[in-house]
């Protein structure tokens, strides 16, 4: 029987969806039947990953899309499963990561009018006034499949939104009777459903930006997520070399520029101090960044010329946003940087040579600073630990970071050199790390995947689900918990806003985990992960060695619970 559900499955295959991260319910018999039928008839069908919790399913699709650039599907149960996606929808939206969410809806009839009509009490309870409204503020597109006949077109349209700039999550819902309805087969020409072609700069924009960069004393690029496109990383390297332009990263959620390249001028985060390179620059080109600086503490020097190129220059989902740019351009970073580079005459070669020299000196100083901070001290520091991880995993390993107050430690000390080897969520809803690492490992089965997170973030990420999945689907990874005894971030917030208050001096402000769980043992119980606990400098290297051996030789995940000062 060919139903709307069969059509949806077929559309997923046509759209290149390899995985369906599924949490099934009473709304899904049509889809479950269509999957069984596809298998029985040996027709292509996305691989189903049975996801015990929705937040992890969505985070896995998030990680997969970051590593491979393609939206996967997440199937959830009515309003309840939609709500259980929780902050993972925020993360995909803020990170502009394509994910297709499909949800069933309670049956729309109650007297057996159509196959799928209500037959369980829960279907009255789960019928809510505005199911799609639960995610409306976050998705690029949401719709209900109202008749089965055009279900395929709706899936393809949703995918078009998901992959067109600014990309992001999309949501489609359908009542049970619609998913059950028999429909005629529709033939789709996938060429007609491609994402909108990437945008380019106009000739005038190219001229203004390349002219300003070439003529500047201290030209600087600031970026956070240009590295979503490996081609853009290459272009930025070429631009930096050709014109002697420096690059800083601001709260990067991708690897954007090789840290070992002389043009690299470091990375900034929430530091409450002026960034020197930013304060010096007379021309600043912001490319793909949500928070290029925090103006109250750190900003370009007065009179600096600011240009902005972004997949989403208006920051459509941010009510308050401005950076003082005199030219805002919506364009694909790789394309725009190539245009600028090709238009920029080599210019004054002596000047460019001088700029390159200055940059190389500043980069060497940055490297020295990082090296200094990562030397072993008495106590086990996050800096030392991250440096040891870097040395143990090599340049090709893929790092997932949700390290919160140690975010900048990971950005700095991982010193990534290759595009696509560092990801963080791009959002602010903690719990992305474990699911994302699992999804990335599915996307890149040959890569070593390493997630580094806070102890709070480890629990947010639902490690029991994550490690059950990692074993069930043979996607082992290294999970490192920066265990600092609880939530340090809220304390830092209190100290920054109320430095003289009572809370700042109080011995207890309810953010510590005085009897912490055995983090590694959670993963061992749930998914047979190899557990390690490290408390001192001497513990680190042997534990890393054993953990990586377990992943390599025994094909199981490893969790290192690292007690850092
Ligand atoms: C879903 C969600 N809930 C709450 C918060 C608020 N929050 C921000 S940081 C933080 C603590 C994180 O703890 P941990 O991962 O251990 O990092 P640390 O602050 O110790 O570096 C919390 C609760 C959040 N960002 N997301
Ligand atoms: Mg912590």
Coordinates of C-alpha atoms and ligand atoms in Angstrom, one line a residue:
X1 CA 0.0 0.0 0.0
X2 CA 1.5 3.4 -1.0
X3 CA 0.6 6.0 1.6
X4 CA 1.6 9.5 2.5
X5 CA 4.1 7.9 4.9
X6 CA 5.6 5.9 2.0
X7 CA 5.9 9.2 0.1
X8 CA 7.6 10.9 3.0
X9 CA 10.2 8.1 3.2
X10 CA 10.8 8.3 -0.5
X11 CA 11.2 12.0 -0.3
X12 CA 13.8 11.6 2.5
X13 CA 15.8 9.2 0.3
X14 CA 15.6 11.6 -2.7
X15 CA 16.7 14.5 -0.5
X16 CA 19.8 12.5 0.6
X17 CA 18.7 11.8 4.2
X18 CA 20.7 8.9 5.5
X19 CA 19.5 8.7 9.1
X20 CA 16.1 8.9 10.7
X21 CA 16.7 9.6 14.5
X22 CA 13.4 8.3 15.7
X23 CA 11.4 8.3 18.9
X24 CA 8.2 6.5 17.9
X25 CA 4.7 6.8 19.3
X26 CA 1.0 6.1 18.6
X27 CA 1.0 8.7 15.8
X28 CA 3.5 6.7 13.7
X29 CA 1.9 3.4 12.5
X30 CA 1.9 4.7 9.0
X31 CA 5.6 5.5 9.0
X32 CA 6.5 2.3 10.8
X33 CA 4.5 0.3 8.2
X34 CA 6.1 2.2 5.4
X35 CA 9.6 1.5 6.8
X36 CA 8.7 -2.2 7.2
X37 CA 7.4 -2.3 3.6
X38 CA 10.5 -0.6 2.2
X39 CA 12.7 -3.2 4.0
X40 CA 10.5 -6.1 2.8
X41 CA 10.7 -4.9 -0.8
X42 CA 14.4 -4.0 -0.6
X43 CA 13.7 -0.4 -1.4
X44 CA 16.0 2.3 -0.1
X45 CA 15.1 3.7 3.3
X46 CA 17.0 5.9 5.7
X47 CA 18.7 4.0 8.5
X48 CA 16.6 4.2 11.6
X49 CA 18.4 5.1 14.8
X50 CA 16.2 4.4 17.8
X51 CA 16.7 7.4 20.0
X52 CA 15.6 7.0 23.6
X53 CA 15.4 10.7 24.2
X54 CA 14.6 13.5 21.7
X55 CA 17.2 16.0 22.8
X56 CA 19.9 13.5 22.1
X57 CA 18.3 12.6 18.7
X58 CA 18.2 16.3 17.7
X59 CA 21.8 16.9 18.9
X60 CA 23.0 13.9 16.9
X61 CA 21.3 15.3 13.8
X62 CA 23.0 18.6 14.6
X63 CA 26.4 17.1 14.9
X64 CA 25.9 15.0 11.7
X65 CA 24.9 18.1 9.7
X66 CA 27.9 20.1 11.0
X67 CA 30.3 17.3 9.9
X68 CA 28.7 16.6 6.6
X69 CA 26.6 19.6 5.7
X70 CA 23.4 17.7 5.2
X71 CA 20.1 17.7 7.2
X72 CA 19.1 14.4 8.6
X73 CA 15.6 13.6 9.9
X74 CA 14.4 13.5 13.5
X75 CA 11.0 11.9 14.1
X76 CA 9.1 12.8 17.2
X77 CA 5.8 12.0 18.9
X78 CA 3.1 14.7 18.8
X79 CA 3.4 17.8 21.0
X80 CA 5.2 15.8 23.8
X81 CA 8.1 14.7 21.6
X82 CA 8.3 18.1 20.2
X83 CA 8.7 19.6 23.6
X84 CA 11.2 17.0 24.6
X85 CA 13.4 18.2 21.7
X86 CA 13.9 21.0 24.2
X87 CA 16.9 23.3 23.9
X88 CA 18.3 21.2 21.0
X89 CA 16.0 23.2 18.7
X90 CA 17.3 26.4 20.0
X91 CA 20.9 25.2 19.4
X92 CA 20.2 24.2 15.8
X93 CA 18.4 27.4 15.1
X94 CA 21.1 29.6 16.7
X95 CA 23.9 27.5 15.1
X96 CA 22.1 27.7 11.7
X97 CA 22.3 23.9 11.3
X98 CA 19.9 22.2 9.0
X99 CA 17.8 19.5 10.6
X100 CA 14.4 18.2 9.4
X101 CA 12.0 17.5 12.3
X102 CA 8.9 15.4 11.5
X103 CA 6.1 15.0 14.1
X104 CA 2.9 13.2 14.1
X105 CA -0.2 14.9 15.4
X106 CA -3.2 13.4 17.3
X107 CA -5.8 11.9 14.9
X108 CA -8.3 14.4 13.7
X109 CA -11.3 12.1 13.8
X110 CA -12.9 10.0 16.6
X111 CA -15.6 7.9 14.9
X112 CA -13.5 5.7 12.7
X113 CA -14.0 8.1 9.7
X114 CA -10.6 7.2 8.3
X115 CA -7.8 4.7 9.0
X116 CA -5.9 6.0 12.0
X117 CA -8.9 7.6 13.7
X118 CA -8.7 7.9 17.5
X119 CA -8.7 4.6 19.4
X120 CA -6.6 5.4 22.5
X121 CA -7.4 7.8 25.4
X122 CA -4.1 9.6 25.1
X123 CA -5.1 11.0 21.7
X124 CA -7.6 13.4 23.3
X125 CA -4.9 14.5 25.8
X126 CA -2.2 15.0 23.2
X127 CA -4.4 17.1 20.9
X128 CA -3.2 20.7 21.5
X129 CA -4.2 24.0 20.0
X130 CA -1.0 24.9 18.3
X131 CA 1.6 22.1 18.2
X132 CA 3.7 23.9 15.5
X133 CA 3.7 27.0 17.7
X134 CA 6.0 25.1 20.1
X135 CA 8.9 25.5 17.7
X136 CA 7.7 28.5 15.5
X137 CA 10.2 31.0 17.0
X138 CA 13.1 28.7 16.1
X139 CA 12.5 27.0 12.8
X140 CA 13.1 28.4 9.2
X141 CA 9.9 26.7 8.0
X142 CA 7.0 24.9 9.6
X143 CA 3.9 23.4 8.0
X144 CA 1.3 20.7 8.4
X145 CA 0.8 18.1 5.7
X146 CA -2.9 18.6 5.3
X147 CA -3.5 16.1 2.5
X148 CA -1.3 13.2 1.7
X149 CA -1.2 13.8 -2.0
X150 CA 1.5 16.5 -1.8
X151 CA 3.5 15.2 1.1
X152 CA 6.6 14.8 -1.0
X153 CA 6.6 18.4 -2.2
X154 CA 6.3 19.6 1.4
X155 CA 9.3 17.5 2.5
X156 CA 11.3 18.8 -0.4
X157 CA 10.2 22.4 0.3
X158 CA 11.2 22.0 4.0
X159 CA 14.6 20.7 3.0
X160 CA 15.1 23.6 0.6
X161 CA 14.6 26.0 3.5
X162 CA 16.8 23.9 5.8
X163 CA 19.7 24.2 3.4
X164 CA 19.3 27.7 2.1
X165 CA 21.1 30.6 3.8
X166 CA 20.6 31.2 6.7
X167 CA 20.2 27.5 7.1
X168 CA 18.5 25.9 10.1
X169 CA 16.0 23.5 11.5
X170 CA 12.6 23.0 9.8
X171 CA 9.4 21.2 11.2
X172 CA 6.6 19.4 9.5
X173 CA 3.7 17.7 11.3
X174 CA 0.8 15.5 10.1
X175 CA -2.2 13.9 11.8
X176 CA -2.3 10.2 12.0
X177 CA -5.0 9.8 9.3
X178 CA -3.0 11.8 6.8
X179 CA 0.1 9.6 7.5
X180 CA -2.2 6.6 6.8
X181 CA -3.9 7.9 3.7
X182 CA -3.3 6.1 0.4
X183 CA -2.0 8.5 -2.3
X184 CA -0.9 8.4 -5.9
X185 CA 2.8 8.2 -6.5
X186 CA 4.4 11.5 -7.3
X187 CA 7.6 11.8 -9.3
X188 CA 10.0 14.5 -8.1
X189 CA 12.9 15.9 -10.1
X190 CA 15.4 16.7 -7.3
X191 CA 17.0 19.3 -9.5
X192 CA 14.0 21.5 -9.0
X193 CA 14.2 21.4 -5.2
X194 CA 17.8 22.5 -4.6
X195 CA 18.6 25.2 -2.0
X196 CA 18.9 28.8 -3.1
X197 CA 22.2 29.3 -4.8
X198 CA 24.8 31.0 -2.5
X199 CA 24.9 34.8 -2.7
X200 CA 27.9 36.8 -4.0
X201 CA 29.0 40.4 -3.4
X202 CA 28.1 43.1 -5.9
X203 CA 30.9 44.7 -7.9
X204 CA 30.7 47.9 -5.8
X205 CA 30.8 46.0 -2.5
X206 CA 33.9 44.1 -3.7
X207 CA 35.6 47.3 -4.8
X208 CA 34.9 49.0 -1.5
X209 CA 36.0 46.2 0.8
X210 CA 39.1 45.1 -1.2
X211 CA 40.2 48.8 -1.5
X212 CA 39.8 49.4 2.2
X213 CA 41.7 46.2 3.1
X214 CA 44.5 46.9 0.7
X215 CA 45.0 50.5 1.9
X216 CA 44.8 49.7 5.7
X217 CA 47.6 49.8 8.1
X218 CA 46.2 47.0 10.3
X219 CA 43.5 45.2 8.4
X220 CA 41.7 42.5 10.5
X221 CA 39.1 39.8 9.8
X222 CA 36.9 38.7 12.7
X223 CA 35.0 35.5 12.3
X224 CA 33.1 32.8 14.3
X225 CA 31.6 30.3 11.9
X226 CA 33.1 30.9 8.5
X227 CA 34.7 27.5 8.9
X228 CA 31.3 25.9 8.3
X229 CA 32.7 25.9 4.7
X230 CA 36.1 24.4 4.3
X231 CA 36.4 26.3 1.1
X232 CA 36.0 29.6 3.1
X233 CA 38.9 28.6 5.4
X234 CA 41.1 28.2 2.3
X235 CA 40.0 31.5 0.9
X236 CA 40.7 33.3 4.1
X237 CA 44.2 31.8 4.3
X238 CA 44.8 33.0 0.7
X239 CA 43.4 36.5 1.5
X240 CA 45.5 36.8 4.7
X241 CA 48.7 35.8 2.7
X242 CA 48.0 38.0 -0.3
X243 CA 47.2 41.2 1.6
X244 CA 48.8 40.6 5.0
X245 CA 45.5 40.6 6.8
X246 CA 45.2 39.3 10.4
X247 CA 42.5 37.0 11.6
X248 CA 40.9 36.7 15.0
X249 CA 38.2 34.3 16.1
X250 CA 35.4 35.4 18.4
X251 CA 33.6 32.6 20.3
X252 CA 34.3 30.3 17.4
X253 CA 31.9 27.4 16.9
X254 CA 33.9 26.0 14.0
X255 CA 37.6 25.8 13.1
X256 CA 38.0 28.9 11.0
X257 CA 41.7 29.5 10.4
X258 CA 44.8 27.4 11.1
X259 CA 46.1 28.6 14.5
X260 CA 49.7 27.8 13.4
X261 CA 49.4 30.2 10.4
X262 CA 51.3 33.5 10.9
X263 CA 48.1 35.5 10.1
X264 CA 46.3 34.0 13.1
X265 CA 46.0 36.6 15.9
X266 CA 44.2 34.5 18.5
X267 CA 40.8 34.0 19.9
X268 CA 38.5 36.0 22.1
X269 CA 35.6 35.0 24.3
X270 CA 34.1 36.7 27.4
X271 CA 37.4 38.2 28.6
X272 CA 36.7 41.5 30.3
X273 CA 39.6 43.2 28.5
X274 CA 40.4 44.9 25.2
X275 CA 41.6 42.6 22.5
X276 CA 44.9 44.1 21.2
X277 CA 44.5 43.2 17.6
X278 CA 40.9 44.5 17.5
X279 CA 41.9 47.7 19.3
X280 CA 44.7 48.3 16.7
X281 CA 42.8 47.5 13.5
X282 CA 41.8 50.4 11.3
X283 CA 39.8 48.2 8.9
X284 CA 37.7 45.4 10.4
X285 CA 36.0 42.9 8.2
X286 CA 33.5 40.8 10.1
X287 CA 32.7 37.6 8.3
X288 CA 30.1 35.1 9.6
X289 CA 30.0 36.1 13.3
X290 CA 27.1 36.6 15.8
X291 CA 29.2 38.3 18.5
X292 CA 32.4 39.7 16.9
X293 CA 33.1 41.6 20.2
X294 CA 31.4 42.6 23.4
X295 CA 31.3 46.4 23.0
X296 CA 31.0 47.2 26.7
X297 CA 34.5 45.8 27.3
X298 CA 36.2 45.3 24.0
X299 CA 35.7 47.0 20.6
X300 CA 37.4 48.3 17.5
X301 CA 39.2 51.6 17.9
X302 CA 37.2 54.8 17.3
X303 CA 37.1 55.6 13.6
X304 CA 37.9 52.1 12.4
X305 CA 36.0 51.2 9.2
X306 CA 33.8 48.2 9.8
X307 CA 32.5 45.9 7.0
X308 CA 30.2 43.0 7.5
X309 CA 29.7 39.9 5.3
X310 CA 27.4 37.2 6.6
X311 CA 25.0 34.4 5.6
X312 CA 22.6 36.2 8.0
X313 CA 23.7 39.9 8.2
X314 CA 20.4 41.1 9.7
X315 CA 20.6 38.5 12.5
X316 CA 17.0 37.8 11.9
X317 CA 16.4 35.9 15.1
X318 CA 18.2 38.5 17.4
X319 CA 16.0 41.3 18.5
X320 CA 18.9 43.5 19.5
X321 CA 22.0 43.6 17.2
X322 CA 24.3 46.2 15.7
X323 CA 28.1 46.5 15.3
X324 CA 28.5 49.9 13.6
X325 CA 29.3 48.5 10.1
X326 CA 29.0 50.9 7.2
X327 CA 28.4 48.1 4.7
X328 CA 26.4 45.0 5.4
X329 CA 26.4 42.3 2.8
X330 CA 24.5 39.0 2.5
X331 CA 26.9 36.6 0.8
X332 CA 28.5 33.2 1.0
X333 CA 31.8 33.6 2.8
X334 CA 33.9 31.5 0.4
X335 CA 32.5 33.2 -2.6
X336 CA 32.8 36.7 -1.1
X337 CA 36.4 36.2 0.1
X338 CA 37.5 34.9 -3.3
X339 CA 35.9 38.0 -5.0
X340 CA 37.7 40.3 -2.6
X341 CA 41.0 38.6 -3.1
X342 CA 40.8 38.5 -6.9
X343 CA 39.9 42.2 -7.0
X344 CA 42.6 43.3 -4.6
X345 CA 45.7 44.4 -6.5
X346 CA 48.8 43.1 -4.7
X347 CA 49.1 46.8 -3.9
X348 CA 52.0 48.3 -2.1
X349 CA 54.2 45.2 -1.7
X350 CA 56.5 46.8 0.9
X351 CA 53.5 47.6 3.0
X352 CA 52.1 44.1 2.7
X353 CA 55.5 42.6 3.6
X354 CA 55.6 44.8 6.7
X355 CA 52.1 43.7 7.7
X356 CA 53.0 40.1 7.3
X357 CA 56.0 40.5 9.5
X358 CA 54.0 42.2 12.2
X359 CA 51.4 39.4 12.1
X360 CA 54.0 36.7 12.3
X361 CA 55.5 38.3 15.3
X362 CA 52.2 38.6 17.0
X363 CA 51.3 35.0 16.2
X364 CA 54.6 33.8 17.7
X365 CA 53.8 35.8 20.8
X366 CA 50.4 34.2 21.0
X367 CA 51.9 30.7 20.6
X368 CA 54.3 31.5 23.4
X369 CA 51.5 32.6 25.7
X370 CA 49.5 29.5 25.0
X371 CA 52.5 27.2 25.5
X372 CA 53.3 29.0 28.8
X373 CA 49.8 28.5 30.2
X374 CA 49.6 24.9 29.3
X375 CA 52.7 23.9 31.3
X376 CA 52.0 21.5 34.2
X377 CA 51.7 23.1 37.5
X378 CA 51.0 21.6 40.9
X379 CA 47.3 21.2 40.4
X380 CA 45.7 19.7 37.3
X381 CA 44.6 22.6 35.1
X382 CA 42.2 22.5 32.2
X383 CA 45.0 24.1 30.0
X384 CA 47.4 21.2 30.7
X385 CA 44.7 18.6 30.2
X386 CA 43.5 20.1 26.9
X387 CA 47.1 20.3 25.7
X388 CA 47.7 16.6 26.5
X389 CA 44.5 15.7 24.7
X390 CA 45.7 17.7 21.7
X391 CA 49.0 15.8 21.6
X392 CA 47.3 12.5 22.0
X393 CA 44.6 12.8 19.4
X394 CA 46.5 14.6 16.6
X395 CA 45.4 17.1 14.0
X396 CA 42.7 15.1 12.2
X397 CA 40.6 14.2 15.2
X398 CA 37.3 16.1 15.5
X399 CA 36.7 17.9 18.7
X400 CA 33.3 18.8 20.1
X401 CA 33.4 21.5 22.7
X402 CA 30.8 22.4 25.3
X403 CA 33.2 23.5 27.9
X404 CA 31.3 26.6 29.2
X405 CA 33.7 28.6 31.4
X406 CA 36.6 26.5 29.9
X407 CA 35.3 27.3 26.3
X408 CA 38.2 29.5 25.6
X409 CA 40.7 27.0 27.0
X410 CA 39.5 24.5 24.4
X411 CA 39.5 27.1 21.6
X412 CA 43.1 28.2 22.5
X413 CA 44.8 25.0 23.5
X414 CA 43.3 22.7 20.9
X415 CA 45.2 24.8 18.4
X416 CA 43.3 23.3 15.5
X417 CA 45.0 23.4 12.0
X418 CA 42.4 21.8 9.7
X419 CA 38.9 22.8 8.7
X420 CA 36.1 20.7 10.1
X421 CA 38.0 19.6 13.2
X422 CA 36.3 21.7 15.9
X423 CA 32.6 22.2 16.5
X424 CA 30.4 23.7 19.2
X425 CA 26.7 24.1 19.2
X426 CA 26.4 27.8 18.2
X427 CA 23.6 28.0 20.7
X428 CA 23.3 28.4 24.4
X429 CA 21.2 25.4 25.5
X430 CA 23.5 23.1 27.3
X431 CA 23.4 19.4 26.5
X432 CA 24.6 19.3 22.9
X433 CA 27.9 17.6 23.5
X434 CA 27.3 13.9 23.8
X435 CA 24.5 13.6 21.1
X436 CA 26.6 15.8 18.8
X437 CA 29.7 13.6 19.2
X438 CA 27.6 10.5 18.4
X439 CA 26.1 12.2 15.3
X440 CA 29.6 13.3 14.1
X441 CA 30.9 9.8 14.6
X442 CA 28.1 8.5 12.4
X443 CA 28.9 11.1 9.8
X444 CA 32.6 10.4 9.9
X445 CA 33.1 6.8 11.0
X446 CA 36.8 6.8 10.3
X447 CA 37.5 9.9 12.5
X448 CA 38.5 10.0 16.1
X449 CA 35.8 12.1 17.8
X450 CA 36.4 13.8 21.1
X451 CA 33.8 15.6 23.1
X452 CA 35.0 18.0 25.9
X453 CA 32.3 19.3 28.3
X454 CA 31.7 20.7 31.7
X455 CA 30.5 18.4 34.5
X456 CA 27.1 20.2 34.4
X457 CA 27.0 20.0 30.6
X458 CA 27.8 16.2 30.8
X459 CA 24.6 15.7 32.8
X460 CA 22.6 18.1 30.5
X461 CA 23.6 15.9 27.5
X462 CA 21.8 12.8 29.0
X463 CA 24.9 10.5 29.0
X464 CA 22.9 7.4 29.6
X465 CA 21.1 7.8 26.3
X466 CA 24.2 8.9 24.5
X467 CA 26.4 6.0 25.6
X468 CA 23.7 3.5 25.0
X469 CA 23.5 4.8 21.4
X470 CA 27.2 4.8 21.0
X471 CA 27.4 1.1 21.8
X472 CA 24.2 0.1 20.0
X473 CA 25.2 1.8 16.7
X474 CA 29.0 1.2 17.0
X475 CA 29.9 4.9 17.2
X476 CA 32.5 5.1 19.9
X477 CA 34.1 8.4 20.9
X478 CA 36.2 9.9 23.7
X479 CA 34.1 11.9 26.2
X480 CA 36.1 14.2 28.6
X481 CA 34.4 15.8 31.5
X482 CA 36.0 18.9 32.9
X483 CA 34.9 18.3 36.5
X484 CA 35.1 21.5 38.5
X485 CA 32.6 20.5 41.1
X486 CA 29.5 22.0 39.5
X487 CA 28.4 25.1 37.7
X488 CA 31.1 27.7 37.6
X489 CA 29.4 30.0 35.1
X490 CA 26.6 31.3 37.4
X491 CA 29.3 32.2 40.0
X492 CA 31.2 34.2 37.4
X493 CA 28.0 35.9 36.4
X494 CA 27.3 36.9 40.1
X495 CA 30.9 38.2 40.4
X496 CA 30.6 40.3 37.3
X497 CA 27.2 41.9 38.1
X498 CA 27.2 41.9 41.9
X499 CA 30.9 41.9 42.9
X500 CA 30.1 43.5 46.3
X501 CA 26.9 41.6 47.1
X502 CA 26.4 39.0 49.7
X503 CA 26.3 36.2 47.2
X504 CA 29.8 37.0 46.1
X505 CA 31.1 36.3 49.6
X506 CA 28.7 33.5 50.5
X507 CA 30.3 30.1 51.0
X508 CA 27.4 28.4 49.2
X509 CA 25.2 29.7 46.4
X510 CA 23.6 26.4 45.3
X511 CA 25.7 25.8 42.3
X512 CA 28.1 23.1 43.6
X513 CA 27.6 19.4 43.2
X514 CA 28.8 18.3 46.7
X515 CA 28.2 14.6 46.1
X516 CA 29.0 14.3 42.4
X517 CA 27.9 11.2 40.5
X518 CA 30.6 8.9 39.1
X519 CA 30.4 10.4 35.6
X520 CA 32.5 7.7 33.9
X521 CA 30.5 4.9 35.6
X522 CA 27.2 6.3 34.2
X523 CA 28.6 5.7 30.7
X524 CA 30.0 2.3 31.6
X525 CA 26.7 1.2 32.9
X526 CA 24.7 2.6 30.0
X527 CA 26.9 1.6 27.1
X528 CA 29.9 -0.4 28.3
X529 CA 32.2 2.7 28.0
X530 CA 35.7 2.5 29.3
X531 CA 35.8 4.6 32.5
X532 CA 38.7 6.7 33.7
X533 CA 39.0 9.2 36.6
X534 CA 42.0 11.6 36.7
X535 CA 42.9 13.8 39.6
X536 CA 46.5 14.9 39.1
X537 CA 49.0 15.9 36.4
X538 CA 50.6 12.4 36.6
X539 CA 47.3 10.7 35.9
X540 CA 46.5 12.4 32.6
X541 CA 48.7 10.8 29.9
X542 CA 48.3 7.2 31.0
X543 CA 44.6 7.6 31.3
X544 CA 44.4 9.1 27.8
X545 CA 46.5 6.3 26.4
X546 CA 44.2 3.6 27.9
X547 CA 41.1 5.5 26.8
X548 CA 42.2 5.8 23.2
X549 CA 43.3 2.2 23.2
X550 CA 39.8 1.1 24.3
X551 CA 38.2 3.2 21.5
X552 CA 40.7 1.8 18.9
X553 CA 41.0 -1.8 19.9
X554 CA 37.8 -2.6 21.7
X555 CA 35.5 -0.2 19.6
X556 CA 34.0 1.2 22.8
X557 CA 33.7 4.7 24.0
X558 CA 35.8 6.0 26.9
X559 CA 34.9 8.7 29.4
X560 CA 37.5 10.6 31.4
X561 CA 36.2 12.3 34.5
X562 CA 38.9 14.9 35.0
X563 CA 39.0 16.8 38.3
X564 CA 40.4 20.1 37.2
X565 CA 41.3 23.0 39.5
Ligands
LIG1 C1 19.6 24.2 29.1 C2 20.4 25.2 29.9 N1 20.1 25.3 31.3 C3 20.7 26.2 32.0 C4 21.7 27.0 31.5 C5 22.4 28.0 32.3 N2 23.8 27.7 32.6 C6 24.8 28.2 31.8 S1 26.3 27.7 32.2 C7 25.7 26.6 33.4 C8 26.6 25.7 34.2 C9 27.3 24.8 33.3 O1 28.1 24.0 34.1 P1 29.4 23.2 33.6 O2 29.0 22.5 32.3 O3 29.9 22.3 34.7 O4 30.4 24.3 33.2 P2 31.2 25.3 34.2 O5 30.3 26.5 34.4 O6 31.5 24.6 35.5 O7 32.4 25.7 33.4 C10 24.3 26.7 33.5 C11 23.5 26.0 34.4 C12 22.0 26.8 30.1 N3 22.9 27.5 29.4 N4 21.3 25.9 29.4
LIG2 MG1 31.4 22.6 35.9

